């Protein structure tokens, strides 16, 4: 307007122009900040989706392996052993994928913990794979026990499966355990003499429980049951007194006694417990305090 001074205001054109430039600069800066935040959020969302895809695939693989292992029932023990060792190799690959997810993708903690695309955190995946490893180790131990139990018997894989099926048939509450009455009904159905039906705990049945449920916790596990059934089959295949004596002599370096540790390292747990319970102590000069007389034990079996 051609005015350099205005009695009605102290604001000059220069000040207005400076204020306008400052506003424009702030708008640009704010625009940059919004653009950067949008880029950060989009990148974070992509990372979350990538993490979720990996995590969901890993979780599905873990579940698939777990189902394969749980459903492993039929077949020869050697086949089960090979199957489980292959599963162990697959588990190692799963752990490598988890390592990639954790280390190489470089996600921050918010990406992992606050993710709407998956419920599987890094901690839950690590926990799941460790649980799966424990399951496979347990199954391998059982198969190894099965191999040891079958050694020296004529029990076929089909018969072993029938033994397991009889356990699960009487496991009415599906707890993987038989209480004493379920176990008794199972034995009676298989032809074992457990006393009359009116007696819950006959002397004959108590003798069986002394062998299989020594701690009297009231339950029989599938492993204890299988060991008992196989032991019963082995007992029926003993040819002679001399054969049994020879078997004990193979377990020990001593002439006429055996130690509980030697029984435990050479026999299935339930068989070893039975022998330790039934064998008399062996005493004499230079003989350990926990020595057991396997000769008297063998003689007593064949007297019966």
mmCIF file of C-alpha atoms in Angstrom:
data_model
loop_
_atom_site.group_PDB
_atom_site.id
_atom_site.type_symbol
_atom_site.label_atom_id
_atom_site.label_comp_id
_atom_site.label_asym_id
_atom_site.label_seq_id
_atom_site.Cartn_x
_atom_site.Cartn_y
_atom_site.Cartn_z
ATOM 1 C CA UNK A 1 0.000 0.000 0.000
ATOM 2 C CA UNK A 2 3.033 2.309 -0.061
ATOM 3 C CA UNK A 3 2.966 2.810 3.695
ATOM 4 C CA UNK A 4 6.132 2.438 5.763
ATOM 5 C CA UNK A 5 4.587 3.453 8.997
ATOM 6 C CA UNK A 6 1.053 2.888 10.168
ATOM 7 C CA UNK A 7 -0.269 4.506 13.294
ATOM 8 C CA UNK A 8 -2.874 1.740 13.618
ATOM 9 C CA UNK A 9 -0.453 -1.279 13.903
ATOM 10 C CA UNK A 10 3.049 -2.124 14.895
ATOM 11 C CA UNK A 11 3.182 -5.158 12.512
ATOM 12 C CA UNK A 12 5.189 -4.576 9.378
ATOM 13 C CA UNK A 13 5.093 -6.369 6.033
ATOM 14 C CA UNK A 14 8.548 -7.773 6.734
ATOM 15 C CA UNK A 15 7.350 -9.350 9.963
ATOM 16 C CA UNK A 16 4.320 -10.831 8.217
ATOM 17 C CA UNK A 17 6.506 -12.259 5.438
ATOM 18 C CA UNK A 18 8.917 -13.740 8.025
ATOM 19 C CA UNK A 19 6.024 -15.240 9.991
ATOM 20 C CA UNK A 20 4.587 -16.750 6.799
ATOM 21 C CA UNK A 21 7.937 -18.263 5.837
ATOM 22 C CA UNK A 22 8.246 -19.761 9.339
ATOM 23 C CA UNK A 23 4.775 -21.280 9.031
ATOM 24 C CA UNK A 24 5.657 -22.746 5.634
ATOM 25 C CA UNK A 25 8.876 -24.220 7.036
ATOM 26 C CA UNK A 26 7.023 -25.774 9.958
ATOM 27 C CA UNK A 27 4.399 -27.243 7.627
ATOM 28 C CA UNK A 28 7.164 -28.759 5.495
ATOM 29 C CA UNK A 29 8.936 -30.133 8.577
ATOM 30 C CA UNK A 30 5.696 -31.562 9.894
ATOM 31 C CA UNK A 31 5.027 -33.077 6.475
ATOM 32 C CA UNK A 32 8.467 -34.727 6.550
ATOM 33 C CA UNK A 33 7.783 -36.057 10.063
ATOM 34 C CA UNK A 34 4.425 -37.454 8.991
ATOM 35 C CA UNK A 35 6.014 -39.039 5.910
ATOM 36 C CA UNK A 36 8.791 -40.593 8.018
ATOM 37 C CA UNK A 37 6.299 -41.901 10.581
ATOM 38 C CA UNK A 38 4.141 -43.370 7.810
ATOM 39 C CA UNK A 39 7.214 -45.063 6.322
ATOM 40 C CA UNK A 40 8.175 -46.402 9.777
ATOM 41 C CA UNK A 41 4.691 -47.761 10.403
ATOM 42 C CA UNK A 42 4.479 -49.331 6.942
ATOM 43 C CA UNK A 43 7.907 -50.942 7.422
ATOM 44 C CA UNK A 44 6.912 -52.129 10.872
ATOM 45 C CA UNK A 45 3.686 -53.585 9.499
ATOM 46 C CA UNK A 46 5.587 -55.418 6.754
ATOM 47 C CA UNK A 47 7.968 -56.773 9.373
ATOM 48 C CA UNK A 48 5.027 -57.915 11.485
ATOM 49 C CA UNK A 49 3.477 -59.699 8.519
ATOM 50 C CA UNK A 50 6.816 -61.304 7.633
ATOM 51 C CA UNK A 51 7.352 -62.387 11.232
ATOM 52 C CA UNK A 52 3.779 -63.714 11.436
ATOM 53 C CA UNK A 53 4.210 -65.753 8.243
ATOM 54 C CA UNK A 54 7.414 -67.334 9.576
ATOM 55 C CA UNK A 55 6.017 -67.841 13.083
ATOM 56 C CA UNK A 56 2.776 -69.431 11.869
ATOM 57 C CA UNK A 57 4.664 -71.784 9.545
ATOM 58 C CA UNK A 58 7.049 -72.807 12.327
ATOM 59 C CA UNK A 59 4.168 -73.376 14.744
ATOM 60 C CA UNK A 60 2.305 -75.482 12.174
ATOM 61 C CA UNK A 61 5.445 -77.547 11.581
ATOM 62 C CA UNK A 62 5.927 -78.111 15.309
ATOM 63 C CA UNK A 63 2.299 -79.215 15.659
ATOM 64 C CA UNK A 64 2.624 -81.539 12.675
ATOM 65 C CA UNK A 65 5.746 -83.173 14.126
ATOM 66 C CA UNK A 66 4.080 -83.515 17.528
ATOM 67 C CA UNK A 67 1.049 -85.267 16.015
ATOM 68 C CA UNK A 68 3.315 -87.627 14.062
ATOM 69 C CA UNK A 69 5.126 -88.585 17.255
ATOM 70 C CA UNK A 70 2.007 -88.973 19.388
ATOM 71 C CA UNK A 71 0.396 -91.201 16.758
ATOM 72 C CA UNK A 72 3.463 -93.456 16.574
ATOM 73 C CA UNK A 73 2.104 -96.791 17.831
ATOM 74 C CA UNK A 74 2.449 -99.534 15.223
ATOM 75 C CA UNK A 75 5.534 -101.097 13.713
ATOM 76 C CA UNK A 76 8.777 -102.728 14.714
ATOM 77 C CA UNK A 77 10.843 -100.956 17.405
ATOM 78 C CA UNK A 78 13.686 -100.459 14.909
ATOM 79 C CA UNK A 79 11.284 -98.697 12.528
ATOM 80 C CA UNK A 80 10.040 -96.483 15.366
ATOM 81 C CA UNK A 81 13.632 -95.646 16.284
ATOM 82 C CA UNK A 82 14.458 -94.588 12.721
ATOM 83 C CA UNK A 83 11.210 -92.602 12.487
ATOM 84 C CA UNK A 84 11.987 -90.677 15.697
ATOM 85 C CA UNK A 85 15.576 -89.980 14.661
ATOM 86 C CA UNK A 86 14.276 -88.463 11.419
ATOM 87 C CA UNK A 87 11.925 -86.308 13.470
ATOM 88 C CA UNK A 88 14.910 -85.165 15.528
ATOM 89 C CA UNK A 89 16.633 -84.032 12.320
ATOM 90 C CA UNK A 90 13.507 -82.084 11.337
ATOM 91 C CA UNK A 91 13.386 -80.472 14.778
ATOM 92 C CA UNK A 92 16.952 -79.258 14.285
ATOM 93 C CA UNK A 93 15.836 -77.574 11.056
ATOM 94 C CA UNK A 94 12.930 -75.946 12.893
ATOM 95 C CA UNK A 95 15.369 -74.565 15.465
ATOM 96 C CA UNK A 96 17.465 -73.129 12.621
ATOM 97 C CA UNK A 97 14.367 -71.356 11.279
ATOM 98 C CA UNK A 98 13.704 -69.930 14.733
ATOM 99 C CA UNK A 99 17.302 -68.688 14.816
ATOM 100 C CA UNK A 100 16.775 -66.930 11.476
ATOM 101 C CA UNK A 101 13.578 -65.386 12.780
ATOM 102 C CA UNK A 102 15.270 -64.192 15.949
ATOM 103 C CA UNK A 103 18.648 -63.036 14.664
ATOM 104 C CA UNK A 104 18.771 -62.360 10.948
ATOM 105 C CA UNK A 105 15.503 -60.505 10.405
ATOM 106 C CA UNK A 106 16.393 -58.036 13.156
ATOM 107 C CA UNK A 107 12.881 -57.308 14.428
ATOM 108 C CA UNK A 108 12.535 -55.051 17.427
ATOM 109 C CA UNK A 109 10.703 -56.244 20.511
ATOM 110 C CA UNK A 110 7.462 -54.425 19.650
ATOM 111 C CA UNK A 111 7.257 -56.278 16.331
ATOM 112 C CA UNK A 112 7.385 -59.600 18.124
ATOM 113 C CA UNK A 113 5.218 -58.883 21.144
ATOM 114 C CA UNK A 114 2.583 -56.556 19.667
ATOM 115 C CA UNK A 115 1.596 -58.372 16.532
ATOM 116 C CA UNK A 116 -2.009 -58.583 15.385
ATOM 117 C CA UNK A 117 -1.145 -61.104 12.666
ATOM 118 C CA UNK A 118 -0.044 -63.947 14.938
ATOM 119 C CA UNK A 119 -0.364 -65.138 18.518
ATOM 120 C CA UNK A 120 3.004 -66.909 18.462
ATOM 121 C CA UNK A 121 5.770 -64.989 20.203
ATOM 122 C CA UNK A 122 9.439 -65.910 20.078
ATOM 123 C CA UNK A 123 9.230 -67.244 23.626
ATOM 124 C CA UNK A 124 6.221 -69.430 22.837
ATOM 125 C CA UNK A 125 7.944 -70.897 19.756
ATOM 126 C CA UNK A 126 11.088 -71.699 21.742
ATOM 127 C CA UNK A 127 8.961 -73.282 24.478
ATOM 128 C CA UNK A 128 7.017 -75.353 21.920
ATOM 129 C CA UNK A 129 10.124 -76.694 20.201
ATOM 130 C CA UNK A 130 11.740 -77.576 23.541
ATOM 131 C CA UNK A 131 8.573 -79.394 24.555
ATOM 132 C CA UNK A 132 8.665 -81.297 21.266
ATOM 133 C CA UNK A 133 12.321 -82.227 21.820
ATOM 134 C CA UNK A 134 11.424 -83.576 25.264
ATOM 135 C CA UNK A 135 8.580 -85.629 23.775
ATOM 136 C CA UNK A 136 10.862 -87.198 21.151
ATOM 137 C CA UNK A 137 13.523 -88.004 23.763
ATOM 138 C CA UNK A 138 10.875 -89.648 25.938
ATOM 139 C CA UNK A 139 9.575 -91.712 23.023
ATOM 140 C CA UNK A 140 13.104 -92.744 22.042
ATOM 141 C CA UNK A 141 13.708 -93.891 25.610
ATOM 142 C CA UNK A 142 10.495 -95.922 25.514
ATOM 143 C CA UNK A 143 11.411 -97.531 22.196
ATOM 144 C CA UNK A 144 14.861 -98.377 23.558
ATOM 145 C CA UNK A 145 13.203 -99.954 26.586
ATOM 146 C CA UNK A 146 10.883 -101.840 24.255
ATOM 147 C CA UNK A 147 13.886 -103.210 22.367
ATOM 148 C CA UNK A 148 15.495 -104.309 25.618
ATOM 149 C CA UNK A 149 12.257 -105.847 26.839
ATOM 150 C CA UNK A 150 11.698 -107.776 23.623
ATOM 151 C CA UNK A 151 15.220 -109.180 23.711
ATOM 152 C CA UNK A 152 14.946 -112.861 24.562
ATOM 153 C CA UNK A 153 11.190 -113.142 23.964
ATOM 154 C CA UNK A 154 9.040 -114.250 21.074
ATOM 155 C CA UNK A 155 6.735 -111.234 21.352
ATOM 156 C CA UNK A 156 6.011 -109.772 17.925
ATOM 157 C CA UNK A 157 5.275 -106.088 17.196
ATOM 158 C CA UNK A 158 1.619 -107.063 16.694
ATOM 159 C CA UNK A 159 1.513 -108.677 20.119
ATOM 160 C CA UNK A 160 3.215 -105.636 21.638
ATOM 161 C CA UNK A 161 0.531 -103.455 20.101
ATOM 162 C CA UNK A 162 -2.129 -105.742 21.572
ATOM 163 C CA UNK A 163 -0.522 -105.333 24.993
ATOM 164 C CA UNK A 164 -0.688 -101.555 24.667
ATOM 165 C CA UNK A 165 -4.258 -101.698 23.322
ATOM 166 C CA UNK A 166 -5.395 -103.712 26.328
ATOM 167 C CA UNK A 167 -3.994 -100.983 28.598
ATOM 168 C CA UNK A 168 -5.820 -98.194 26.750
ATOM 169 C CA UNK A 169 -9.062 -100.194 26.658
ATOM 170 C CA UNK A 170 -9.200 -100.294 30.455
ATOM 171 C CA UNK A 171 -7.975 -96.714 30.847
ATOM 172 C CA UNK A 172 -11.574 -95.543 31.066
ATOM 173 C CA UNK A 173 -10.854 -91.951 32.142
ATOM 174 C CA UNK A 174 -8.080 -91.582 29.504
ATOM 175 C CA UNK A 175 -5.440 -90.441 31.996
ATOM 176 C CA UNK A 176 -2.663 -92.679 30.603
ATOM 177 C CA UNK A 177 -2.795 -94.427 33.988
ATOM 178 C CA UNK A 178 -4.646 -97.457 35.372
ATOM 179 C CA UNK A 179 -5.805 -97.338 38.962
ATOM 180 C CA UNK A 180 -5.620 -100.586 40.928
ATOM 181 C CA UNK A 181 -9.151 -101.668 40.066
ATOM 182 C CA UNK A 182 -8.757 -100.918 36.350
ATOM 183 C CA UNK A 183 -5.485 -102.817 36.380
ATOM 184 C CA UNK A 184 -7.119 -105.759 38.135
ATOM 185 C CA UNK A 185 -9.938 -105.947 35.573
ATOM 186 C CA UNK A 186 -7.363 -105.802 32.801
ATOM 187 C CA UNK A 187 -5.326 -108.655 34.280
ATOM 188 C CA UNK A 188 -8.421 -110.790 34.835
ATOM 189 C CA UNK A 189 -9.453 -110.285 31.189
ATOM 190 C CA UNK A 190 -6.004 -111.532 30.139
ATOM 191 C CA UNK A 191 -6.284 -114.676 32.255
ATOM 192 C CA UNK A 192 -4.172 -113.701 35.260
ATOM 193 C CA UNK A 193 -5.180 -115.177 38.614
ATOM 194 C CA UNK A 194 -5.898 -112.113 40.774
ATOM 195 C CA UNK A 195 -8.257 -113.777 43.254
ATOM 196 C CA UNK A 196 -12.035 -113.660 43.436
ATOM 197 C CA UNK A 197 -14.080 -110.692 42.242
ATOM 198 C CA UNK A 198 -15.359 -110.107 45.788
ATOM 199 C CA UNK A 199 -11.829 -109.375 47.005
ATOM 200 C CA UNK A 200 -10.420 -106.019 45.990
ATOM 201 C CA UNK A 201 -6.943 -106.950 47.181
ATOM 202 C CA UNK A 202 -6.378 -110.680 47.336
ATOM 203 C CA UNK A 203 -2.968 -112.031 48.316
ATOM 204 C CA UNK A 204 -2.279 -112.970 44.718
ATOM 205 C CA UNK A 205 -3.134 -109.506 43.489
ATOM 206 C CA UNK A 206 -1.080 -107.859 46.243
ATOM 207 C CA UNK A 207 1.906 -109.963 45.150
ATOM 208 C CA UNK A 208 1.546 -108.541 41.623
ATOM 209 C CA UNK A 209 1.233 -104.983 42.935
ATOM 210 C CA UNK A 210 4.344 -105.503 45.067
ATOM 211 C CA UNK A 211 6.194 -106.154 41.856
ATOM 212 C CA UNK A 212 4.808 -103.373 39.659
ATOM 213 C CA UNK A 213 3.609 -100.618 42.041
ATOM 214 C CA UNK A 214 6.256 -100.679 44.727
ATOM 215 C CA UNK A 215 5.750 -97.081 45.854
ATOM 216 C CA UNK A 216 1.991 -97.733 46.082
ATOM 217 C CA UNK A 217 1.031 -94.459 44.420
ATOM 218 C CA UNK A 218 -2.192 -96.166 43.335
ATOM 219 C CA UNK A 219 -1.562 -96.087 39.580
ATOM 220 C CA UNK A 220 0.112 -98.141 36.856
ATOM 221 C CA UNK A 221 1.673 -96.280 33.920
ATOM 222 C CA UNK A 222 1.814 -97.616 30.368
ATOM 223 C CA UNK A 223 5.568 -98.218 30.711
ATOM 224 C CA UNK A 224 5.155 -100.154 33.968
ATOM 225 C CA UNK A 225 2.351 -102.169 32.413
ATOM 226 C CA UNK A 226 4.338 -103.088 29.297
ATOM 227 C CA UNK A 227 7.367 -104.034 31.383
ATOM 228 C CA UNK A 228 5.220 -106.252 33.599
ATOM 229 C CA UNK A 229 3.581 -108.003 30.644
ATOM 230 C CA UNK A 230 6.886 -108.597 28.872
ATOM 231 C CA UNK A 231 8.482 -109.766 32.101
ATOM 232 C CA UNK A 232 5.642 -112.247 32.492
ATOM 233 C CA UNK A 233 6.317 -113.501 28.973
ATOM 234 C CA UNK A 234 10.047 -113.778 29.699
ATOM 235 C CA UNK A 235 9.389 -115.644 32.910
ATOM 236 C CA UNK A 236 7.352 -118.206 31.004
ATOM 237 C CA UNK A 237 10.249 -118.722 28.533
ATOM 238 C CA UNK A 238 12.923 -119.541 31.136
ATOM 239 C CA UNK A 239 14.166 -122.964 30.118
ATOM 240 C CA UNK A 240 16.050 -124.115 33.205
ATOM 241 C CA UNK A 241 17.601 -123.234 36.522
ATOM 242 C CA UNK A 242 21.079 -123.271 34.988
ATOM 243 C CA UNK A 243 20.002 -120.844 32.275
ATOM 244 C CA UNK A 244 18.743 -118.325 34.814
ATOM 245 C CA UNK A 245 21.898 -118.674 36.922
ATOM 246 C CA UNK A 246 23.992 -118.102 33.818
ATOM 247 C CA UNK A 247 22.004 -114.949 33.040
ATOM 248 C CA UNK A 248 22.712 -113.550 36.520
ATOM 249 C CA UNK A 249 26.397 -114.488 36.286
ATOM 250 C CA UNK A 250 26.631 -112.512 33.030
ATOM 251 C CA UNK A 251 25.439 -109.424 34.900
ATOM 252 C CA UNK A 252 28.038 -109.525 37.672
ATOM 253 C CA UNK A 253 31.734 -110.181 38.197
ATOM 254 C CA UNK A 254 31.050 -111.752 41.602
ATOM 255 C CA UNK A 255 30.870 -115.490 42.207
ATOM 256 C CA UNK A 256 27.635 -115.952 44.110
ATOM 257 C CA UNK A 257 26.077 -112.565 44.736
ATOM 258 C CA UNK A 258 24.865 -109.583 42.739
ATOM 259 C CA UNK A 259 24.501 -105.884 43.571
ATOM 260 C CA UNK A 260 21.322 -103.804 43.110
ATOM 261 C CA UNK A 261 23.236 -101.435 40.810
ATOM 262 C CA UNK A 262 24.106 -104.371 38.540
ATOM 263 C CA UNK A 263 20.469 -105.441 38.392
ATOM 264 C CA UNK A 264 19.332 -101.891 37.637
ATOM 265 C CA UNK A 265 21.849 -101.486 34.808
ATOM 266 C CA UNK A 266 21.041 -104.814 33.148
ATOM 267 C CA UNK A 267 17.290 -105.264 33.637
ATOM 268 C CA UNK A 268 14.118 -103.266 32.943
ATOM 269 C CA UNK A 269 13.152 -101.158 35.946
ATOM 270 C CA UNK A 270 10.171 -103.223 37.038
ATOM 271 C CA UNK A 271 12.147 -106.494 36.774
ATOM 272 C CA UNK A 272 15.080 -105.046 38.697
ATOM 273 C CA UNK A 273 12.756 -103.776 41.447
ATOM 274 C CA UNK A 274 11.175 -107.196 41.718
ATOM 275 C CA UNK A 275 14.547 -108.944 42.004
ATOM 276 C CA UNK A 276 15.865 -106.484 44.600
ATOM 277 C CA UNK A 277 12.695 -106.952 46.653
ATOM 278 C CA UNK A 278 12.605 -110.744 46.455
ATOM 279 C CA UNK A 279 16.305 -111.614 46.746
ATOM 280 C CA UNK A 280 17.735 -112.278 50.187
ATOM 281 C CA UNK A 281 20.756 -110.390 51.470
ATOM 282 C CA UNK A 282 24.088 -112.118 51.028
ATOM 283 C CA UNK A 283 26.474 -111.795 53.979
ATOM 284 C CA UNK A 284 30.042 -112.828 54.640
ATOM 285 C CA UNK A 285 33.603 -111.572 54.853
ATOM 286 C CA UNK A 286 34.418 -109.023 52.192
ATOM 287 C CA UNK A 287 30.862 -109.014 50.794
ATOM 288 C CA UNK A 288 29.206 -105.580 50.365
ATOM 289 C CA UNK A 289 26.299 -104.758 52.659
ATOM 290 C CA UNK A 290 23.821 -104.491 49.775
ATOM 291 C CA UNK A 291 24.844 -107.767 48.136
ATOM 292 C CA UNK A 292 21.978 -110.071 47.071
ATOM 293 C CA UNK A 293 21.884 -113.851 46.853
ATOM 294 C CA UNK A 294 20.796 -114.628 43.291
ATOM 295 C CA UNK A 295 21.477 -118.361 43.758
ATOM 296 C CA UNK A 296 18.849 -118.757 46.503
ATOM 297 C CA UNK A 297 16.482 -116.587 44.469
ATOM 298 C CA UNK A 298 16.864 -118.841 41.427
ATOM 299 C CA UNK A 299 16.412 -121.979 43.510
ATOM 300 C CA UNK A 300 13.220 -120.581 45.032
ATOM 301 C CA UNK A 301 11.753 -119.843 41.596
ATOM 302 C CA UNK A 302 12.264 -123.387 40.366
ATOM 303 C CA UNK A 303 11.011 -124.882 43.610
ATOM 304 C CA UNK A 304 7.733 -123.094 42.916
#
